[in-house]
mmCIF file with all atom_site columns, C-alpha atoms in Angstrom:
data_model
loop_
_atom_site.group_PDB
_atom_site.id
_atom_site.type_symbol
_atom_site.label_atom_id
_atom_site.label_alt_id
_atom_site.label_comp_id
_atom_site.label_asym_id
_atom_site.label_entity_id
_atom_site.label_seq_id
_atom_site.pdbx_PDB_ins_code
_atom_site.Cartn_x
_atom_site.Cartn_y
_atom_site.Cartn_z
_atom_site.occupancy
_atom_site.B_iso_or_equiv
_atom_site.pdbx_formal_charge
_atom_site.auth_seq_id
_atom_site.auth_comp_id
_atom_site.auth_asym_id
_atom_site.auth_atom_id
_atom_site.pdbx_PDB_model_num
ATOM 1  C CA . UNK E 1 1  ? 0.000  0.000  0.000   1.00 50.00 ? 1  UNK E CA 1
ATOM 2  C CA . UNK E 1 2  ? 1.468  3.421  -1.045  1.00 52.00 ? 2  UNK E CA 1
ATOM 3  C CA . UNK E 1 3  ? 0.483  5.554  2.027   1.00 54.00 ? 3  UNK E CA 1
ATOM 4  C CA . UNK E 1 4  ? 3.122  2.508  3.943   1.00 57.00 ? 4  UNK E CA 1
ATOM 5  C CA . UNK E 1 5  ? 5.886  4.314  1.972   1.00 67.00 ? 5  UNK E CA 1
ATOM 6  C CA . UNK E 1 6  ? 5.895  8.120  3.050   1.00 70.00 ? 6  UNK E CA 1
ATOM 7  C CA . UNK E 1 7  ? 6.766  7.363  6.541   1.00 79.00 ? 7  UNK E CA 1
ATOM 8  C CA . UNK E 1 8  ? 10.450 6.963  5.120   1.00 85.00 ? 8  UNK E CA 1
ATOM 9  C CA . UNK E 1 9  ? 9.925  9.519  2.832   1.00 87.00 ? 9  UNK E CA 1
ATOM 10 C CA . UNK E 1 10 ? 10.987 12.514 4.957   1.00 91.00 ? 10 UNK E CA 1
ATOM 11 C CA . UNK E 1 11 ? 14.385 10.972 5.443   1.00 92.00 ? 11 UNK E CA 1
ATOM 12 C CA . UNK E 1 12 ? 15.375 10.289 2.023   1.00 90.00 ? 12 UNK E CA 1
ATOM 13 C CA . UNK E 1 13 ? 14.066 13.785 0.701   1.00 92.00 ? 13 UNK E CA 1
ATOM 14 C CA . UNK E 1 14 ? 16.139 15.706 3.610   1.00 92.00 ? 14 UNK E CA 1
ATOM 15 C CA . UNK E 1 15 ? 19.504 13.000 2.315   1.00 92.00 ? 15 UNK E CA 1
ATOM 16 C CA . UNK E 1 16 ? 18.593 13.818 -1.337  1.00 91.00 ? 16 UNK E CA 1
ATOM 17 C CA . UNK E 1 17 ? 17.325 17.188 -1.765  1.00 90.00 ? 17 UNK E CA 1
ATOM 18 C CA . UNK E 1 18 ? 15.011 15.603 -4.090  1.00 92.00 ? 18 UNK E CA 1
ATOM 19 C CA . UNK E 1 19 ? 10.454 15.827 -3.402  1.00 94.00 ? 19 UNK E CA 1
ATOM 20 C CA . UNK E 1 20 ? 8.430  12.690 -3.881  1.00 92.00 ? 20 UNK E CA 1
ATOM 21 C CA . UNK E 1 21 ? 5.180  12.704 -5.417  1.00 92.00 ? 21 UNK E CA 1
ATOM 22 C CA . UNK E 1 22 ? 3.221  9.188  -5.201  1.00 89.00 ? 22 UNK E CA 1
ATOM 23 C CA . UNK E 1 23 ? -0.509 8.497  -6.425  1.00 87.00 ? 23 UNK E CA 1
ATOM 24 C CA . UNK E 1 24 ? -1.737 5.134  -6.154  1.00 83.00 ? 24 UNK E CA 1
ATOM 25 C CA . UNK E 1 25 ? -5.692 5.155  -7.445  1.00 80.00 ? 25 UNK E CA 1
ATOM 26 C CA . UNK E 1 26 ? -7.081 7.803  -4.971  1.00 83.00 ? 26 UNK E CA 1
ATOM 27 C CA . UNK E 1 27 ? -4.058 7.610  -2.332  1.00 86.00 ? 27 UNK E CA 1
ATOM 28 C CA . UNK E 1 28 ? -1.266 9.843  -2.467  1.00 90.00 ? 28 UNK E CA 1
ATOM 29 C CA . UNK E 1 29 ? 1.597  11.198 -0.599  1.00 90.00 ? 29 UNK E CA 1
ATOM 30 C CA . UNK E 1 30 ? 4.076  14.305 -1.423  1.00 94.00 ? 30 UNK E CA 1
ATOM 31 C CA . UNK E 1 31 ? 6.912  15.051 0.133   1.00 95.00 ? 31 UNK E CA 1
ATOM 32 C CA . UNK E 1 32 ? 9.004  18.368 -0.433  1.00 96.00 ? 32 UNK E CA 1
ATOM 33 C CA . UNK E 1 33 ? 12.394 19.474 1.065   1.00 95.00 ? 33 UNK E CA 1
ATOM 34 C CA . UNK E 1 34 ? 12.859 22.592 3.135   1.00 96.00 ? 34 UNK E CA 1
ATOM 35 C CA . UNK E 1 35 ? 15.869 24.260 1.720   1.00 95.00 ? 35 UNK E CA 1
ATOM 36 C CA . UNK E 1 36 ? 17.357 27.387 2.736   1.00 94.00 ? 36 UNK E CA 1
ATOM 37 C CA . UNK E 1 37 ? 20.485 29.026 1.711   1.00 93.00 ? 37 UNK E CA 1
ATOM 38 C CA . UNK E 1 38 ? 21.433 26.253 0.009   1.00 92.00 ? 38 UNK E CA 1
ATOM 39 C CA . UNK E 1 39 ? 20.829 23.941 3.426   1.00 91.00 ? 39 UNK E CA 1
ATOM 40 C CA . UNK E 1 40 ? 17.917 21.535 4.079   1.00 91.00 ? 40 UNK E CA 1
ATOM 41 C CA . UNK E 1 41 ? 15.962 22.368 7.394   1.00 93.00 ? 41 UNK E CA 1
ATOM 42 C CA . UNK E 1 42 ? 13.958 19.462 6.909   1.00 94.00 ? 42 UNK E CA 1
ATOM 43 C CA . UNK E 1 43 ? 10.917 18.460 4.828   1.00 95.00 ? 43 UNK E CA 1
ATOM 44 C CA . UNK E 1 44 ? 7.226  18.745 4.887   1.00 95.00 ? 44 UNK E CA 1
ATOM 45 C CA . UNK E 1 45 ? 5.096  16.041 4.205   1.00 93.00 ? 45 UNK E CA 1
ATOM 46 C CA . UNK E 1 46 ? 1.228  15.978 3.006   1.00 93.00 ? 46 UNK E CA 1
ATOM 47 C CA . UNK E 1 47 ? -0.782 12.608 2.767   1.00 89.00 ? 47 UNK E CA 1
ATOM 48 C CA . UNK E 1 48 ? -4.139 11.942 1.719   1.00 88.00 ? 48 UNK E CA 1
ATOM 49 C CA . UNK E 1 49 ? -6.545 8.891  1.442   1.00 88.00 ? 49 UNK E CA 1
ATOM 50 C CA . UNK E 1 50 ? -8.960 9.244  -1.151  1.00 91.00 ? 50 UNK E CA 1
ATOM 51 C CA . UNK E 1 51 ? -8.015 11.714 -2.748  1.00 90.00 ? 51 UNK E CA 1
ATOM 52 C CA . UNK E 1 52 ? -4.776 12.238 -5.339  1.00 90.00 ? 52 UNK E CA 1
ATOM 53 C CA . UNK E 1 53 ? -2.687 15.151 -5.647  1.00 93.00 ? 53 UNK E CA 1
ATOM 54 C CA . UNK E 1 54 ? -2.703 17.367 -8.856  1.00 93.00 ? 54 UNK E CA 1
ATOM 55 C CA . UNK E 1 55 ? 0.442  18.708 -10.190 1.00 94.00 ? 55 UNK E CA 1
ATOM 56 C CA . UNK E 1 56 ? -0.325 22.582 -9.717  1.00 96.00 ? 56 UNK E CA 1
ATOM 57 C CA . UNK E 1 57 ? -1.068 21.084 -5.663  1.00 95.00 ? 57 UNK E CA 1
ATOM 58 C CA . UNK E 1 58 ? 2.447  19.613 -6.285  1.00 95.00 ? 58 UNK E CA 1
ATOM 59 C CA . UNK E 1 59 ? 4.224  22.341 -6.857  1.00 96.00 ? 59 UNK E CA 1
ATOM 60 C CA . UNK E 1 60 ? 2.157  24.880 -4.902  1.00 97.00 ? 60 UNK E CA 1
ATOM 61 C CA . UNK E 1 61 ? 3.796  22.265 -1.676  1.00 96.00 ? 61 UNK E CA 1
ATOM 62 C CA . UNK E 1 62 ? 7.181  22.954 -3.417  1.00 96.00 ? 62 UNK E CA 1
ATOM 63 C CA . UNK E 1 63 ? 7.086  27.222 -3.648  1.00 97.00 ? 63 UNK E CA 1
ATOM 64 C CA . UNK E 1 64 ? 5.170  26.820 -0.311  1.00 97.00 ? 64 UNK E CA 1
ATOM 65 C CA . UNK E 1 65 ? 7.797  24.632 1.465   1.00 97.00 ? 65 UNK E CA 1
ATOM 66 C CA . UNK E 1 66 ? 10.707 27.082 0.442   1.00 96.00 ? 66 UNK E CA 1
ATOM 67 C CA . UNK E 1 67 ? 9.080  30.015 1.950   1.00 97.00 ? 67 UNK E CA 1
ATOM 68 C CA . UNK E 1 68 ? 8.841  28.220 4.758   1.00 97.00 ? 68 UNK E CA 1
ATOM 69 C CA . UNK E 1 69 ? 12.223 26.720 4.803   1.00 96.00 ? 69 UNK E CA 1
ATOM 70 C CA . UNK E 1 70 ? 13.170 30.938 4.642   1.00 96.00 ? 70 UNK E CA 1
ATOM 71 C CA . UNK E 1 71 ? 11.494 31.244 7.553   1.00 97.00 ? 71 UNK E CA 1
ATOM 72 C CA . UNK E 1 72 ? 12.678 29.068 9.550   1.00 96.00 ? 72 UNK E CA 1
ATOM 73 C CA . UNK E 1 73 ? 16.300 30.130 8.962   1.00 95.00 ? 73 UNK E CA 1
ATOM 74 C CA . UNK E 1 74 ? 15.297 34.209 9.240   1.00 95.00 ? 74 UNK E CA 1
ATOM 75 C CA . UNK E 1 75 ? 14.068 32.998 12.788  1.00 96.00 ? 75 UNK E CA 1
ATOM 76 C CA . UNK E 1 76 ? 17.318 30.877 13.000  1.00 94.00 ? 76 UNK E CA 1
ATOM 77 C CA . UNK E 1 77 ? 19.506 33.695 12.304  1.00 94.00 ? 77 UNK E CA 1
ATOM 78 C CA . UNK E 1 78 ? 17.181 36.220 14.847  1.00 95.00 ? 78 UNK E CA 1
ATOM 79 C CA . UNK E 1 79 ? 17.435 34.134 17.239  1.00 92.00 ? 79 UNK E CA 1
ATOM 80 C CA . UNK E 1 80 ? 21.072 33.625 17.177  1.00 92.00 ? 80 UNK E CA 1
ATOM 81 C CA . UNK E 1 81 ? 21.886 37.364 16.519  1.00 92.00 ? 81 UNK E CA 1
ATOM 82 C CA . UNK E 1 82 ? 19.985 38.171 19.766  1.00 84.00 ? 82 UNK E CA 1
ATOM 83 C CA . UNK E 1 83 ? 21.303 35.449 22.321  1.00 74.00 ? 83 UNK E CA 1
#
């Protein structure tokens, strides 16, 4: 079953750098890398049942997980510059 496969999926996509997409009938799972100056701060991960993922969803998750990977480090570097 597909939706067995995206618990490992956050590990290989921070290792690789590289987002799954997987739809199997009406399951899917995406999984996009947070990457910020040129670093991963993780990855984000979206599953559904029932229901598959379109590409313009796809790569919404992808322009939407590297604003949030920005984030992340601006509060990184805030927090660090004011410790």
């Amino acid at each position: 079953r597909i939706l067995l496969d995206f618990e490992a999926a956050p590990e290989r996509v921070i290792r690789t750098g590289h987002a799954e997409w997987v739809t199997n009938n009406s399951d899917s799972y995406l999984c996009v890398s947070l990457i910020a100056r040129g670093k991963s701060v993780g990855a984000m991960t979206l599953v559904l049942e029932g229901y598959a993922f379109t590409s313009s969803e796809f790569l919404f998750a992808q322009e939407f997980a590297r604003r949030a990977a920005y984030a992340i480090d601006n509060a990184r570097l805030y927090q660090s510059s004011h410790v």
